[in-house]
Amino acid sequence: MSARGTGARGAALFALRRGLHGLVVLWAAYTLSFLILSALPGDPVTIMLGAAGQAAGTPEQVAALRAEHGLDRPLALQYLVQLGGIVRGDLGTSYTSGQPVASLIAAAVPTTVELAVWTLLFALLGGGALALTASASRSPRLRGLLAALPGLGASLPTFFTGLVLLQVVAFRLRLIPALGAHGFAGVVLPALTLALPIGAIVAQVLFRALESAWDQQFITTYRAAGLSRPRLLLAHALPVAALPLLSIAGVLAGQLLGGAVVVETVFTRNGLGRLAQTAVANQDIPTVQGIVVLCAAVFVLVNLAADLLYPLVDARTRPAADPRARRTPLRRSRGRTAPQQPAVLQEARP
Amino acid sequence: MSRTAPAPVLELSDLTVAYPAAPAPAVDGAALTARPGRTVALVGESGSGKSSLAAAAAGLSVPGARVRAAVHTVGGVDMRGAGQRAWRAVHGSVLGFVPQDAGTGLNPVRSVAGQLAHTLRTRGARRREAAERAAEALAGVGLEPRLHGRRRPHELSGGQRQRILLALALAGEPRLVIADEPTSALDVTVQRQVLDLLAERTARAGAALVLITHDLGVAADRADDVLVMSGGRIVEAGTAAQVLESPREPYTRRLLAAAPGLDAPRLIAAPRGGPAQPQEPPVLRAAGLVRDFAHGGGSVRAVDGVSLELPRGRTLGIVGESGSGKSTTARLLVGLEPADAGEIELLGAPVTGRRAEAVRLARRVRFVHQDPSASLDPRRSAGDSIAEPLAGFGIGTRAERPARVRALLERVALPADAARRRPGELSGGQRQRVAIARALAVDPEVVVLDEPVSALDVSVQAQILELLAGLQRELGLSYVFISHDLAVVRQIAHDVLVMAQGRVVDAGPTEEVFAAPTAPTTRALLAAVPGRAQRPPSAGPATAAGAAPPGAPASGPPAAGRSHLVPSHPDRSPDPSQPPSRTAAQIGAR
């Protein structure tokens, strides 16, 4: 049995196990949001009637609507029926618009994906550049200043930065139309707004990782081999320091989806975030549930992808192909692996 | 020193290195001269400033360090106050630096051949040429470029990693090689191979070698000149013969006395067929222990049918290279690890895998780890750490424990106020004393010590060994003593097991096993003990006219100062040139 074969089989088993975990996460997210939504005060039917322009419907109308949406059934049954629908791929019908939730979501996704792609690009470039500049700077004062910036960026609320950007760039400078622009002009301000907190996380994580990579002995090894500081940083510190970014990919995805609610509302973009915001305001339970399940699925998939990518990027997390090779000290594979033999005389001698 | 001596490639005088936070300079007025073809050993205990000196000499001091020197030339170029650019011109091409590999000396995420090739490319080699030269460099240190080149550092053994660090340092054909504890983390046999390689490569290139080491045996074997450092100063300097055979300074003499050799006085009374011991059953007995570890697709047998007996009040040494299964055996004996097969008998009663049994075993058999700074909770005071097993086993009341802790501290010769201190406020030796006191807290029968002195300086090591021997005499303790250091085991152990690949390959009373080893592993381990190997031919005095005294140390009779570094029974000891000398391929396959 070749090593490659066991590796591929191992990866498949791992993906399967994580896929099952993911299904449990989806179910839990669904159930939790169902419980929270059903515990909300206020009656969806009243809101529906209000949306239809009727201040208060007759008891017959209310009862008819209730029966139509299955709201007259006991809560447990409602839960099971909706869950069954989701399992079959049917997300139900929106209470407010009467359209299938799936098509509402499908219409909103491209707008949000556009926002997410630009946001990630800005965040990675900006955050990465900031972290690298801070690490590369030899002046302690500049370094301290640059290292303090991410904290500031993360602490500014997005609705505030969004409004300031709109005010300055669109209204004062008139560089970009405030609303209704398409393509890059339309997405640049919301993406920048959302990239600020996410880029701040990227910068913070990367800066810390670069600092700790910089203190490792292999940097001394290669400094002694005659490599310049930029080379050391880019060729040796960065590949090691970029790994933690992969581990926080899930967190970033969560930030992105959560931030989209605020940013899309501020910039009136018809994306998933705005859809979620209006659906929550109208207690449009099927739509909210659909979005929750979608977001949970994204979260699960991003984490799964990161876990599967990790061994490709960092060989230390791969199960050793060669049994004679040293056992990996990081992340032990399932089952028992031998403990590391204590290295003799490892005490650092300053 | 001589009119004809070649120009030095490294010259330092009145070197001072100070760190901002430290009250005293780490290096205080040191001088060092390294000439082509010669090896200078810089020896000293931890904290003596030898690594600070090496880093300053190589222009690799940490940021913030203040380095000043009256003279500092590398390859004839004045490096006083040199900036990064000036050092970069020297690094790699004139000066090769071999760091101490604590497993972190190489980039963990890039293949080793890739790292080598990248470094060569930064010196102007084209991509293909760099790859070819990287392969040559790997072959030059006894590695198989195709097999090992693709691997990441963690997929290689410690010796292989150290070879790659050598390849990296030597790739630019430097005239000066500074090696900072290059083999401290390696087994003796691997250490010998790596040092042989280093000596051979530097000799062939006619380069100067500055070897920083805490191991006087290594210095005795390898160096032409020896500098002894203590408290940031060079306290004694001279040829290896002068310094190690007739040391002038009391400090050097103390260091030499503390260094364990294979004929240093033993710390244990050797009751040769002594008083009626055979009648008493052994305290601890194990038979046919087996332990497998899942690994990759299959499994690795770490311990393979180990049987042992530990009579009361005696010490059983277990020696072997890393990976031989000695530590796993220790963990099986303490119940930290379940055995897949075999049985353990404690005080005549069999120990089964049941939980109650495990608790009973844990109370009677205590464990002391190698590194006390890792085995003690850094946020807990020494007293709390010592009292912890008392609370865990429900011994005594809360009110009685402080008195018990004081008694235990006294037992391990620590002052009573040590109880309030945290591990960070104690020295390495004091920390190990605390760990021993903690093991003794529940009055165990057996203490299993896993490399208990390996992380300590020789002088501290000697004190801890004396403490252990004393405690054994007073309390009738029985020890299982795991060590890679045969000299230490010889000092403290009545009986010894030699392990290789999970099996016991040699066993018996320590003196007999060491005097007449039957297994090749034992012979190899004995032959590799530093301080007794033949002087490598490369360090011949030809290139260093005048500096080497007639009659290099290897040929002269062992004199007073270093006599214990040299085998006292050359007739009975194995010939160092005997097998097993490995071929490059075998080494590579390790």
mmCIF file with all atom_site columns, N, CA, C and O in Angstrom, chain B residues 15-35:
data_model
loop_
_atom_site.group_PDB
_atom_site.id
_atom_site.type_symbol
_atom_site.label_atom_id
_atom_site.label_alt_id
_atom_site.label_comp_id
_atom_site.label_asym_id
_atom_site.label_entity_id
_atom_site.label_seq_id
_atom_site.pdbx_PDB_ins_code
_atom_site.Cartn_x
_atom_site.Cartn_y
_atom_site.Cartn_z
_atom_site.occupancy
_atom_site.B_iso_or_equiv
_atom_site.pdbx_formal_charge
_atom_site.auth_seq_id
_atom_site.auth_comp_id
_atom_site.auth_asym_id
_atom_site.auth_atom_id
_atom_site.pdbx_PDB_model_num
ATOM 1  N N  . LEU B 1 15 ? 36.231 42.102 23.558 1.00 0.00 ? 15 LEU B N  1
ATOM 2  C CA . LEU B 1 15 ? 34.829 42.104 23.119 1.00 0.00 ? 15 LEU B CA 1
ATOM 3  C C  . LEU B 1 15 ? 33.905 42.204 24.332 1.00 0.00 ? 15 LEU B C  1
ATOM 4  O O  . LEU B 1 15 ? 34.065 41.475 25.308 1.00 0.00 ? 15 LEU B O  1
ATOM 5  N N  . THR B 1 16 ? 32.961 43.135 24.241 1.00 0.00 ? 16 THR B N  1
ATOM 6  C CA . THR B 1 16 ? 31.965 43.283 25.299 1.00 0.00 ? 16 THR B CA 1
ATOM 7  C C  . THR B 1 16 ? 30.588 43.227 24.664 1.00 0.00 ? 16 THR B C  1
ATOM 8  O O  . THR B 1 16 ? 30.337 43.902 23.672 1.00 0.00 ? 16 THR B O  1
ATOM 9  N N  . VAL B 1 17 ? 29.721 42.395 25.221 1.00 0.00 ? 17 VAL B N  1
ATOM 10 C CA . VAL B 1 17 ? 28.343 42.318 24.752 1.00 0.00 ? 17 VAL B CA 1
ATOM 11 C C  . VAL B 1 17 ? 27.455 42.582 25.952 1.00 0.00 ? 17 VAL B C  1
ATOM 12 O O  . VAL B 1 17 ? 27.592 41.926 26.984 1.00 0.00 ? 17 VAL B O  1
ATOM 13 N N  . ALA B 1 18 ? 26.575 43.568 25.821 1.00 0.00 ? 18 ALA B N  1
ATOM 14 C CA . ALA B 1 18 ? 25.667 43.891 26.933 1.00 0.00 ? 18 ALA B CA 1
ATOM 15 C C  . ALA B 1 18 ? 24.241 43.923 26.417 1.00 0.00 ? 18 ALA B C  1
ATOM 16 O O  . ALA B 1 18 ? 23.981 44.381 25.303 1.00 0.00 ? 18 ALA B O  1
ATOM 17 N N  . TYR B 1 19 ? 23.338 43.391 27.220 1.00 0.00 ? 19 TYR B N  1
ATOM 18 C CA . TYR B 1 19 ? 21.918 43.448 26.879 1.00 0.00 ? 19 TYR B CA 1
ATOM 19 C C  . TYR B 1 19 ? 21.252 44.508 27.737 1.00 0.00 ? 19 TYR B C  1
ATOM 20 O O  . TYR B 1 19 ? 21.610 44.675 28.912 1.00 0.00 ? 19 TYR B O  1
ATOM 21 N N  . PRO B 1 20 ? 20.293 45.219 27.170 1.00 0.00 ? 20 PRO B N  1
ATOM 22 C CA . PRO B 1 20 ? 19.718 46.368 27.885 1.00 0.00 ? 20 PRO B CA 1
ATOM 23 C C  . PRO B 1 20 ? 19.173 46.012 29.274 1.00 0.00 ? 20 PRO B C  1
ATOM 24 O O  . PRO B 1 20 ? 19.363 46.759 30.219 1.00 0.00 ? 20 PRO B O  1
ATOM 25 N N  . ALA B 1 21 ? 18.509 44.868 29.388 1.00 0.00 ? 21 ALA B N  1
ATOM 26 C CA . ALA B 1 21 ? 17.842 44.573 30.650 1.00 0.00 ? 21 ALA B CA 1
ATOM 27 C C  . ALA B 1 21 ? 18.789 43.982 31.689 1.00 0.00 ? 21 ALA B C  1
ATOM 28 O O  . ALA B 1 21 ? 18.476 43.945 32.874 1.00 0.00 ? 21 ALA B O  1
ATOM 29 N N  . ALA B 1 22 ? 19.942 43.506 31.249 1.00 0.00 ? 22 ALA B N  1
ATOM 30 C CA . ALA B 1 22 ? 20.816 42.796 32.180 1.00 0.00 ? 22 ALA B CA 1
ATOM 31 C C  . ALA B 1 22 ? 21.728 43.765 32.917 1.00 0.00 ? 22 ALA B C  1
ATOM 32 O O  . ALA B 1 22 ? 22.218 44.733 32.328 1.00 0.00 ? 22 ALA B O  1
ATOM 33 N N  . PRO B 1 23 ? 21.950 43.538 34.197 1.00 0.00 ? 23 PRO B N  1
ATOM 34 C CA . PRO B 1 23 ? 22.810 44.435 34.952 1.00 0.00 ? 23 PRO B CA 1
ATOM 35 C C  . PRO B 1 23 ? 24.287 44.332 34.551 1.00 0.00 ? 23 PRO B C  1
ATOM 36 O O  . PRO B 1 23 ? 24.981 45.341 34.485 1.00 0.00 ? 23 PRO B O  1
ATOM 37 N N  . ALA B 1 24 ? 24.723 43.111 34.260 1.00 0.00 ? 24 ALA B N  1
ATOM 38 C CA . ALA B 1 24 ? 26.136 42.917 33.936 1.00 0.00 ? 24 ALA B CA 1
ATOM 39 C C  . ALA B 1 24 ? 26.252 42.521 32.469 1.00 0.00 ? 24 ALA B C  1
ATOM 40 O O  . ALA B 1 24 ? 25.341 41.904 31.913 1.00 0.00 ? 24 ALA B O  1
ATOM 41 N N  . PRO B 1 25 ? 27.363 42.862 31.836 1.00 0.00 ? 25 PRO B N  1
ATOM 42 C CA . PRO B 1 25 ? 27.521 42.446 30.437 1.00 0.00 ? 25 PRO B CA 1
ATOM 43 C C  . PRO B 1 25 ? 27.595 40.924 30.311 1.00 0.00 ? 25 PRO B C  1
ATOM 44 O O  . PRO B 1 25 ? 28.135 40.246 31.192 1.00 0.00 ? 25 PRO B O  1
ATOM 45 N N  . ALA B 1 26 ? 27.039 40.410 29.210 1.00 0.00 ? 26 ALA B N  1
ATOM 46 C CA . ALA B 1 26 ? 27.040 38.959 28.994 1.00 0.00 ? 26 ALA B CA 1
ATOM 47 C C  . ALA B 1 26 ? 28.428 38.470 28.602 1.00 0.00 ? 26 ALA B C  1
ATOM 48 O O  . ALA B 1 26 ? 28.819 37.353 28.936 1.00 0.00 ? 26 ALA B O  1
ATOM 49 N N  . VAL B 1 27 ? 29.143 39.322 27.887 1.00 0.00 ? 27 VAL B N  1
ATOM 50 C CA . VAL B 1 27 ? 30.531 39.017 27.546 1.00 0.00 ? 27 VAL B CA 1
ATOM 51 C C  . VAL B 1 27 ? 31.348 40.228 27.964 1.00 0.00 ? 27 VAL B C  1
ATOM 52 O O  . VAL B 1 27 ? 30.968 41.367 27.683 1.00 0.00 ? 27 VAL B O  1
ATOM 53 N N  . ASP B 1 28 ? 32.444 39.985 28.649 1.00 0.00 ? 28 ASP B N  1
ATOM 54 C CA . ASP B 1 28 ? 33.177 41.085 29.262 1.00 0.00 ? 28 ASP B CA 1
ATOM 55 C C  . ASP B 1 28 ? 34.667 40.964 28.919 1.00 0.00 ? 28 ASP B C  1
ATOM 56 O O  . ASP B 1 28 ? 35.395 40.202 29.547 1.00 0.00 ? 28 ASP B O  1
ATOM 57 N N  . GLY B 1 29 ? 35.068 41.671 27.885 1.00 0.00 ? 29 GLY B N  1
ATOM 58 C CA . GLY B 1 29 ? 36.485 41.724 27.544 1.00 0.00 ? 29 GLY B CA 1
ATOM 59 C C  . GLY B 1 29 ? 37.053 40.410 27.049 1.00 0.00 ? 29 GLY B C  1
ATOM 60 O O  . GLY B 1 29 ? 38.144 40.009 27.449 1.00 0.00 ? 29 GLY B O  1
ATOM 61 N N  . ALA B 1 30 ? 36.341 39.747 26.144 1.00 0.00 ? 30 ALA B N  1
ATOM 62 C CA . ALA B 1 30 ? 36.815 38.455 25.658 1.00 0.00 ? 30 ALA B CA 1
ATOM 63 C C  . ALA B 1 30 ? 37.697 38.627 24.424 1.00 0.00 ? 30 ALA B C  1
ATOM 64 O O  . ALA B 1 30 ? 37.537 39.572 23.663 1.00 0.00 ? 30 ALA B O  1
ATOM 65 N N  . ALA B 1 31 ? 38.622 37.713 24.257 1.00 0.00 ? 31 ALA B N  1
ATOM 66 C CA . ALA B 1 31 ? 39.481 37.712 23.075 1.00 0.00 ? 31 ALA B CA 1
ATOM 67 C C  . ALA B 1 31 ? 39.489 36.315 22.484 1.00 0.00 ? 31 ALA B C  1
ATOM 68 O O  . ALA B 1 31 ? 39.414 35.320 23.213 1.00 0.00 ? 31 ALA B O  1
ATOM 69 N N  . LEU B 1 32 ? 39.545 36.264 21.162 1.00 0.00 ? 32 LEU B N  1
ATOM 70 C CA . LEU B 1 32 ? 39.515 34.958 20.486 1.00 0.00 ? 32 LEU B CA 1
ATOM 71 C C  . LEU B 1 32 ? 40.182 35.122 19.131 1.00 0.00 ? 32 LEU B C  1
ATOM 72 O O  . LEU B 1 32 ? 39.973 36.117 18.452 1.00 0.00 ? 32 LEU B O  1
ATOM 73 N N  . THR B 1 33 ? 40.985 34.154 18.773 1.00 0.00 ? 33 THR B N  1
ATOM 74 C CA . THR B 1 33 ? 41.610 34.172 17.456 1.00 0.00 ? 33 THR B CA 1
ATOM 75 C C  . THR B 1 33 ? 41.421 32.811 16.817 1.00 0.00 ? 33 THR B C  1
ATOM 76 O O  . THR B 1 33 ? 41.687 31.789 17.445 1.00 0.00 ? 33 THR B O  1
ATOM 77 N N  . ALA B 1 34 ? 40.913 32.792 15.600 1.00 0.00 ? 34 ALA B N  1
ATOM 78 C CA . ALA B 1 34 ? 40.734 31.524 14.889 1.00 0.00 ? 34 ALA B CA 1
ATOM 79 C C  . ALA B 1 34 ? 41.548 31.562 13.607 1.00 0.00 ? 34 ALA B C  1
ATOM 80 O O  . ALA B 1 34 ? 41.421 32.502 12.826 1.00 0.00 ? 34 ALA B O  1
ATOM 81 N N  . ARG B 1 35 ? 42.393 30.562 13.432 1.00 0.00 ? 35 ARG B N  1
ATOM 82 C CA . ARG B 1 35 ? 43.257 30.494 12.254 1.00 0.00 ? 35 ARG B CA 1
ATOM 83 C C  . ARG B 1 35 ? 42.831 29.352 11.342 1.00 0.00 ? 35 ARG B C  1
ATOM 84 O O  . ARG B 1 35 ? 42.278 28.367 11.803 1.00 0.00 ? 35 ARG B O  1
#
